[in-house]
PDB file of C-alpha atoms in Angstrom:
ATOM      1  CA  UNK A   1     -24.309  -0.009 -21.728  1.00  0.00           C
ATOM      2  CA  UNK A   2     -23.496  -3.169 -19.945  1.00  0.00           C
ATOM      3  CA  UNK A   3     -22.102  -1.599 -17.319  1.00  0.00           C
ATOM      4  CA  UNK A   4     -25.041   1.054 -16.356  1.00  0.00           C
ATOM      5  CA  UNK A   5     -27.200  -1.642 -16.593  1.00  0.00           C
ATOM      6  CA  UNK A   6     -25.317  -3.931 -14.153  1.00  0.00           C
ATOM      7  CA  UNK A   7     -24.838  -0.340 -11.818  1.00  0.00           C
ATOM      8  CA  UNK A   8     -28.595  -0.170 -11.889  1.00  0.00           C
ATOM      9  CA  UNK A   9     -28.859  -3.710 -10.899  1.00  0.00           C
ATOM     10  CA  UNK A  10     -26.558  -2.690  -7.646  1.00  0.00           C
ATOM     11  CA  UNK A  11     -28.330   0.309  -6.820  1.00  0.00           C
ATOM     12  CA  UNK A  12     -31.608  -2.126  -6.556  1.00  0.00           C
ATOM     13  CA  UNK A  13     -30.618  -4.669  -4.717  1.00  0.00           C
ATOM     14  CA  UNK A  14     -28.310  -2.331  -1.931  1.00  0.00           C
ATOM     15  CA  UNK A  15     -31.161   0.083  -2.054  1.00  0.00           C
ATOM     16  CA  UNK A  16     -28.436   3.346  -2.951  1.00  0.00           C
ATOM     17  CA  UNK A  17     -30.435   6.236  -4.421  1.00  0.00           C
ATOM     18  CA  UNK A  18     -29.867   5.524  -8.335  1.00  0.00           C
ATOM     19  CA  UNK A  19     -28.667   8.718  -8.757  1.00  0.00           C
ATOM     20  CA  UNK A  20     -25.605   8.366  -6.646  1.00  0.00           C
ATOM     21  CA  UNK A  21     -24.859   5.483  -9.004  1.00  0.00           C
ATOM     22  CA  UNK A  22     -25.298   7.517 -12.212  1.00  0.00           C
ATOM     23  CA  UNK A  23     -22.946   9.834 -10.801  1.00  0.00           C
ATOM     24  CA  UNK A  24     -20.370   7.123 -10.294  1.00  0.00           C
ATOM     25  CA  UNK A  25     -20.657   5.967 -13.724  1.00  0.00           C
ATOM     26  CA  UNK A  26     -20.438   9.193 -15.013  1.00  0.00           C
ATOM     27  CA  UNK A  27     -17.189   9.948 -12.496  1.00  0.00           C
ATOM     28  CA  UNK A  28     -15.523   7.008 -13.752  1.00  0.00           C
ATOM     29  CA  UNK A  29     -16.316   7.262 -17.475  1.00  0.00           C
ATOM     30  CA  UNK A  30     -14.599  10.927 -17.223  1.00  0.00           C
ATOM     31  CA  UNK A  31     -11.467   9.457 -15.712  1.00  0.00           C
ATOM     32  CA  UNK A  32     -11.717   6.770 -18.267  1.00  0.00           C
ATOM     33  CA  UNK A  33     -12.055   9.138 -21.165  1.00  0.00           C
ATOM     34  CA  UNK A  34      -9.285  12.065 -19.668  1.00  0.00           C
ATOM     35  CA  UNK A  35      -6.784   9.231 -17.919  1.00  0.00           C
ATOM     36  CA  UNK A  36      -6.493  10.999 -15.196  1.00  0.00           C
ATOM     37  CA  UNK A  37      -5.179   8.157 -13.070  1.00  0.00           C
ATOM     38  CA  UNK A  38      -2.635   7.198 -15.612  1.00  0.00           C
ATOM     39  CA  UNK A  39      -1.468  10.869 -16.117  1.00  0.00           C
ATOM     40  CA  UNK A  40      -1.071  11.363 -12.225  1.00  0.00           C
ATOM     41  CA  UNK A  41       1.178   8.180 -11.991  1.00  0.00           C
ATOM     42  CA  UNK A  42       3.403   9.263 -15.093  1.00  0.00           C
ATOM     43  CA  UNK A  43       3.871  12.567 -13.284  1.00  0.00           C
ATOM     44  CA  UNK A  44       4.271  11.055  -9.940  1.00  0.00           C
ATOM     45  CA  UNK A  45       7.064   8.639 -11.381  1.00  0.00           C
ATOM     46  CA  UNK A  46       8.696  11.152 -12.634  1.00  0.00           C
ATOM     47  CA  UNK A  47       9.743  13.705  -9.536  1.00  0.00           C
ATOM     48  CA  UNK A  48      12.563  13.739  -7.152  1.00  0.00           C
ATOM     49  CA  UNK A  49      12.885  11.215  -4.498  1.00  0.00           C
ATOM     50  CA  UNK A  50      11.507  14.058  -1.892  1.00  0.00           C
ATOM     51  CA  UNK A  51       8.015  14.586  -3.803  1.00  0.00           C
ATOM     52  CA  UNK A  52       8.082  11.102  -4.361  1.00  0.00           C
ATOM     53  CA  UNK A  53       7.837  10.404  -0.758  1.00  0.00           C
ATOM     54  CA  UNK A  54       5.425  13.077   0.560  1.00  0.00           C
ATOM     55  CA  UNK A  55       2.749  11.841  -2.328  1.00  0.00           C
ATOM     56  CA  UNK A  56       3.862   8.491  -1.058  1.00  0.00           C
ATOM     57  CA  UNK A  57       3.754   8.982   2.304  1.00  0.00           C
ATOM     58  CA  UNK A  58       0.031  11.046   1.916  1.00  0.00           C
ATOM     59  CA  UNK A  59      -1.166   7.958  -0.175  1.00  0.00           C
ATOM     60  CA  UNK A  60      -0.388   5.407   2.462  1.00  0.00           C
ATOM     61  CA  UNK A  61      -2.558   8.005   5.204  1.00  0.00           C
ATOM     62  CA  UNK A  62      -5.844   7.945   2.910  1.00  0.00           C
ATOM     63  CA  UNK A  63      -5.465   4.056   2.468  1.00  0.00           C
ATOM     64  CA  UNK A  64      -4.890   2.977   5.427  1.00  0.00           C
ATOM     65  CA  UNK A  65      -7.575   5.152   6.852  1.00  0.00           C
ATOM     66  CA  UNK A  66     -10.160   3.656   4.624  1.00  0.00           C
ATOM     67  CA  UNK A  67      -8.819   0.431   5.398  1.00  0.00           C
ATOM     68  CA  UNK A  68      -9.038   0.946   8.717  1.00  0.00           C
ATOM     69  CA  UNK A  69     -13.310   1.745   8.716  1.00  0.00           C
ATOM     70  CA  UNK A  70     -13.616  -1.142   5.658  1.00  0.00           C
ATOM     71  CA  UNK A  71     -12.204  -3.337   8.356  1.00  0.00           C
ATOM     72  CA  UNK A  72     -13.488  -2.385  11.535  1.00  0.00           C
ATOM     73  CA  UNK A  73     -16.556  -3.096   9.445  1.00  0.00           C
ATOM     74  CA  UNK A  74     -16.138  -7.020   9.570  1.00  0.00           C
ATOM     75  CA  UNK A  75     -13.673  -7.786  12.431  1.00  0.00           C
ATOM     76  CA  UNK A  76     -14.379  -7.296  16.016  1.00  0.00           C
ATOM     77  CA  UNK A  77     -11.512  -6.465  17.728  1.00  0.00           C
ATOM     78  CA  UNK A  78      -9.477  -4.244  15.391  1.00  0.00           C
ATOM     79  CA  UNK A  79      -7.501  -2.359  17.475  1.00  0.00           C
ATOM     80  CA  UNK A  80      -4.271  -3.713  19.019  1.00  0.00           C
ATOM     81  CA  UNK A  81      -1.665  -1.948  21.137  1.00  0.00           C
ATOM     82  CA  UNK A  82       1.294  -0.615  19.574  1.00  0.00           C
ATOM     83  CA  UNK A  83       2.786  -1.649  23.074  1.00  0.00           C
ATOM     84  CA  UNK A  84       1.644  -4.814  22.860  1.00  0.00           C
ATOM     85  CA  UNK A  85       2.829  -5.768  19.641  1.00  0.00           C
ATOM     86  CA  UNK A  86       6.419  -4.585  20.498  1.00  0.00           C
ATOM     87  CA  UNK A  87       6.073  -6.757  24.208  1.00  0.00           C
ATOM     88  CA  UNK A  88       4.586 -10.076  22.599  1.00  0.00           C
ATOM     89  CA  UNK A  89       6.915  -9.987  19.172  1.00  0.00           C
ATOM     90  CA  UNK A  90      10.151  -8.098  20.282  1.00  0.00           C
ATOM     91  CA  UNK A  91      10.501  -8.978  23.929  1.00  0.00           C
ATOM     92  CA  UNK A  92      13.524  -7.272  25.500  1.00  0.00           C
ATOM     93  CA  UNK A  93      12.608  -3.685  23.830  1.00  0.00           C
ATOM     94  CA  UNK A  94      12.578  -2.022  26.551  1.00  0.00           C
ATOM     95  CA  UNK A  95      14.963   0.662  26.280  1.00  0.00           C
ATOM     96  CA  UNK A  96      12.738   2.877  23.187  1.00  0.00           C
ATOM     97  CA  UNK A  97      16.020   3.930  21.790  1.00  0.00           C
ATOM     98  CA  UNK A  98      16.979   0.482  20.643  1.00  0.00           C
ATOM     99  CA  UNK A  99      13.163  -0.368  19.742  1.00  0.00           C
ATOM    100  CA  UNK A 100      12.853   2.566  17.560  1.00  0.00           C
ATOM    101  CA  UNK A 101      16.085   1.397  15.654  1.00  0.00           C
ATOM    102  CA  UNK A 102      14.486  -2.194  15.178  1.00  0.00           C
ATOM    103  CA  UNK A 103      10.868  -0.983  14.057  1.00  0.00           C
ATOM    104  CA  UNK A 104      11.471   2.240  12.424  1.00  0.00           C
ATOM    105  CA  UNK A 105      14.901   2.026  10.478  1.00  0.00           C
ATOM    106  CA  UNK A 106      16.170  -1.104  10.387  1.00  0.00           C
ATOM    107  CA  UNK A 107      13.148  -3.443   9.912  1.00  0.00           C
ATOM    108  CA  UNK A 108      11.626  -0.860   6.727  1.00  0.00           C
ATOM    109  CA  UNK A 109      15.319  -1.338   5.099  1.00  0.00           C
ATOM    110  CA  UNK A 110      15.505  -4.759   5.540  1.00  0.00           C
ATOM    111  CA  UNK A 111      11.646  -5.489   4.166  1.00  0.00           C
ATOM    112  CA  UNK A 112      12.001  -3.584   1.668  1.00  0.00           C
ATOM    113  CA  UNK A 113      14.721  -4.841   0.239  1.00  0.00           C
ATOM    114  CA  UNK A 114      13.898  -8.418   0.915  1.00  0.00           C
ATOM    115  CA  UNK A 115      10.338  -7.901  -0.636  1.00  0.00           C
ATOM    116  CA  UNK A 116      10.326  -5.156  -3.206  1.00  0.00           C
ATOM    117  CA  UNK A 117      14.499  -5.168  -4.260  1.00  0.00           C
ATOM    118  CA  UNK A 118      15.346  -9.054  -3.837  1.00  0.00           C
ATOM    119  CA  UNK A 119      11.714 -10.604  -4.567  1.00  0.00           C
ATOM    120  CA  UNK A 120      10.334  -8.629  -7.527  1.00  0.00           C
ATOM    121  CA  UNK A 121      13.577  -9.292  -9.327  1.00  0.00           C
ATOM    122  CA  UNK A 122      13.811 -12.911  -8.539  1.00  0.00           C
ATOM    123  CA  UNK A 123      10.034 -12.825  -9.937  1.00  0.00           C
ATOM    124  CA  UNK A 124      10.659 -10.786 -12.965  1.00  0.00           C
ATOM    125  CA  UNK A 125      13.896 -13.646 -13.333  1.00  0.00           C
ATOM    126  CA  UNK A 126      11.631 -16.948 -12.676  1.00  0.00           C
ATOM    127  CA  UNK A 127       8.400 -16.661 -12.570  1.00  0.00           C
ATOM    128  CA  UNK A 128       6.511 -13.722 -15.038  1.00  0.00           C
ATOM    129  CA  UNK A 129       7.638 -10.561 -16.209  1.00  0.00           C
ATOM    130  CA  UNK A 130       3.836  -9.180 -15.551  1.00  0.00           C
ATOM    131  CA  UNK A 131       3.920  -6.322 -13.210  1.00  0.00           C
ATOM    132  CA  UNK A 132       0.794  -7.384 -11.850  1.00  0.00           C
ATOM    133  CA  UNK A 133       2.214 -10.260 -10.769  1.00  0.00           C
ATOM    134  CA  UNK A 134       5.064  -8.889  -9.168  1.00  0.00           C
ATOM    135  CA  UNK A 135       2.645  -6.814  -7.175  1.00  0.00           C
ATOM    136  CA  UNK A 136       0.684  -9.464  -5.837  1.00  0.00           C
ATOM    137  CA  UNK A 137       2.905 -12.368  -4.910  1.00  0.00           C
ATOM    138  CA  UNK A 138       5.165  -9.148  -3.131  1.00  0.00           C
ATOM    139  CA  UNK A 139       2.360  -7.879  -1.699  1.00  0.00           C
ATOM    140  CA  UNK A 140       1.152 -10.719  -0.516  1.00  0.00           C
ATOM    141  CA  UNK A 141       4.319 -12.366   1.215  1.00  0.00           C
ATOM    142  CA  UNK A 142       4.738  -8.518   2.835  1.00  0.00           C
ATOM    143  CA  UNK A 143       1.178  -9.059   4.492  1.00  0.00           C
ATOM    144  CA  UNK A 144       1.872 -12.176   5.859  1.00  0.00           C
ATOM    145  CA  UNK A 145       4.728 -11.304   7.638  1.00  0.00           C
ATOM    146  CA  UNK A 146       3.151  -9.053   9.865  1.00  0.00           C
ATOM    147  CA  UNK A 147       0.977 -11.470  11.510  1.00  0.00           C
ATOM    148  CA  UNK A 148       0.269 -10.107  14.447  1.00  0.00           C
ATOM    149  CA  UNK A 149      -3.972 -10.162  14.118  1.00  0.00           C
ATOM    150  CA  UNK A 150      -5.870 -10.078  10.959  1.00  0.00           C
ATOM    151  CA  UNK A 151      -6.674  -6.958  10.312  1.00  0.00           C
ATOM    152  CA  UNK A 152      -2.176  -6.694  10.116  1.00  0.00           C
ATOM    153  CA  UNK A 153      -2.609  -9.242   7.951  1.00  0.00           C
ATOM    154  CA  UNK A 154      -5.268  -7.766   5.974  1.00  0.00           C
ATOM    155  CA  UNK A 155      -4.040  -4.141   5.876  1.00  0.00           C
ATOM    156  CA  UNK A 156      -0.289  -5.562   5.245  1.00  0.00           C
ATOM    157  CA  UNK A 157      -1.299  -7.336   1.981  1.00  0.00           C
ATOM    158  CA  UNK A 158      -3.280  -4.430   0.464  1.00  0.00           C
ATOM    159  CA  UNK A 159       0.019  -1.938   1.941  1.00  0.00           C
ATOM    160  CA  UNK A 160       2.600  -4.268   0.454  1.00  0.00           C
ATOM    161  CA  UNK A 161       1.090  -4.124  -2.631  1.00  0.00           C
ATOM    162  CA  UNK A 162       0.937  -0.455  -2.260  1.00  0.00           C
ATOM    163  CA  UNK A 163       4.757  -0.486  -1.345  1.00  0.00           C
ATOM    164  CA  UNK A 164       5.133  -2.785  -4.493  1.00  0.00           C
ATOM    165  CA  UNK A 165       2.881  -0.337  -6.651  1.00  0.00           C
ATOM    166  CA  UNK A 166       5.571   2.563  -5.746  1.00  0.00           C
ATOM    167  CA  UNK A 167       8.885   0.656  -6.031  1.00  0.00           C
ATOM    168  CA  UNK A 168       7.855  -0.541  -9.820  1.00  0.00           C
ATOM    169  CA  UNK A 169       6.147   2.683 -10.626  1.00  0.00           C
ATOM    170  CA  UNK A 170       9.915   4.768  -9.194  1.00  0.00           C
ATOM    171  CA  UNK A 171      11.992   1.992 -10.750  1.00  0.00           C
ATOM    172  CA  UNK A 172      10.803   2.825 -14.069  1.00  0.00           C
ATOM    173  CA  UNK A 173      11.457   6.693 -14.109  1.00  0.00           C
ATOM    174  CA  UNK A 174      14.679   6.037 -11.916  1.00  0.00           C
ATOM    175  CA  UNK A 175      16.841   2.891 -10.974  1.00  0.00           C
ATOM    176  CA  UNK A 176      16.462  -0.042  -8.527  1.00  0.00           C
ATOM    177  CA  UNK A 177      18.494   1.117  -5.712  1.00  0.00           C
ATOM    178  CA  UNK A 178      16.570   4.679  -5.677  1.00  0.00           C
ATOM    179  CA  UNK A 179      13.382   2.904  -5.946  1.00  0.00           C
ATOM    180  CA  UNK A 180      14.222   0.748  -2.855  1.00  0.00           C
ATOM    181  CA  UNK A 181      15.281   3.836  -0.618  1.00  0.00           C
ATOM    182  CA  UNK A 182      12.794   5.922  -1.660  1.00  0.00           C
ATOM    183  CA  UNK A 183       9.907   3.269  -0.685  1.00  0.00           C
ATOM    184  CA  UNK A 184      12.183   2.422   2.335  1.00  0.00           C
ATOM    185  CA  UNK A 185      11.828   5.743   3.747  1.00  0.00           C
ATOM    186  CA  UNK A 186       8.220   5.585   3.288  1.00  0.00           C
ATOM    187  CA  UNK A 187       8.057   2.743   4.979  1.00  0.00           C
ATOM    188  CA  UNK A 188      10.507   4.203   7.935  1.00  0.00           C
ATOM    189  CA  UNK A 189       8.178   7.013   8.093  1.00  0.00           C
ATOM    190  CA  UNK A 190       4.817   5.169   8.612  1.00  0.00           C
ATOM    191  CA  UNK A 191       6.742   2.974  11.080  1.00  0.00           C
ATOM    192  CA  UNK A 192       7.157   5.835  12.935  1.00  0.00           C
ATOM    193  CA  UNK A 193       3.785   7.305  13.682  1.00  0.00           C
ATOM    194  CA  UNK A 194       2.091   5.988  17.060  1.00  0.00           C
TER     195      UNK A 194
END
């Protein structure tokens, strides 16, 4: 097929053993056939907020960590100081009590429901009921938000659209205001880690 033949074309020209690609195609064509990825999110919509969260939660760990070698791939200076961030953007966080409020429970509320509750349904109201639209332009204003270097740029795009993935995915099986905690606690939880 057109595909194979364009695969083969890859393999060539990035010099990757052909038979790694064949074994892509034939990985993907088996999803394709057995819908394995829509099946998952079905059954992922579906479960209590708790579940929810941990698959969430898990998600977010394997995408940011691919993110974060994709990345380091193309931009020099990737890492960036947790410290720093909270010195340069929230100056008079000095007491950790107070900054832990700010960055780990209030600011994942209030982002989430400015950009997944407030945006995506001003977007469904005014601009396109396509869900892949409401993704991106979500995604996308979430990312560039969090401008502290590019790579937070970068990684917050392709996590806000995550974020926006999950609150349209648990809206449909549930109701707005669970969809909005539910991806607000994810987002209070990956706040939290160091």
């Amino acid at each position: 097929t057109a595909t194979l033949a364009v695969a083969i074309v890859h393999a060539m020209i990035n010099s990757l053993p052909l038979w790694k690609i064949l074994y892509i195609q034939v990985i993907f064509w088996n999803m394709k056939q057995h819908n394995y990825i829509t099946r998952f999110l079905e059954w992922w919509g579906k479960q209590k907020i708790f579940p929810f969260i941990l698959i969430a939660f898990s998600l977010y760990l394997v995408i940011i960590n691919f993110l974060y070698s994709f990345f380091s791939l193309f931009i020099e200076s990737i890492d960036i100081d947790s410290q720093y961030v909270v010195d340069k953007y929230f100056p008079g966080y000095t007491n950790y009590f107070w900054a832990f409020i700010r960055l780990c429970i209030a600011s994942p509320f209030v982002e989430t429901l400015l950009f997944l509750n407030v945006l995506i349904r001003l977007i469904r109201h005014y601009l396109s009921r396509k869900v892949i639209w409401q993704i991106l332009i979500s995604g996308l204003c979430f990312g560039l938000i969090h401008h502290f270097n590019l790579y937070y740029i970068l990684s917050g795009i392709v996590v806000g659209i995550f974020f926006s993935s999950c609150f349209i995915l648990y809206e449909k099986h549930t109701n707005t205001n669970t969809a909005t905690l539910a991806v607000a606690i994810v987002h209070a939880m990956i706040n939290s880690l160091p």
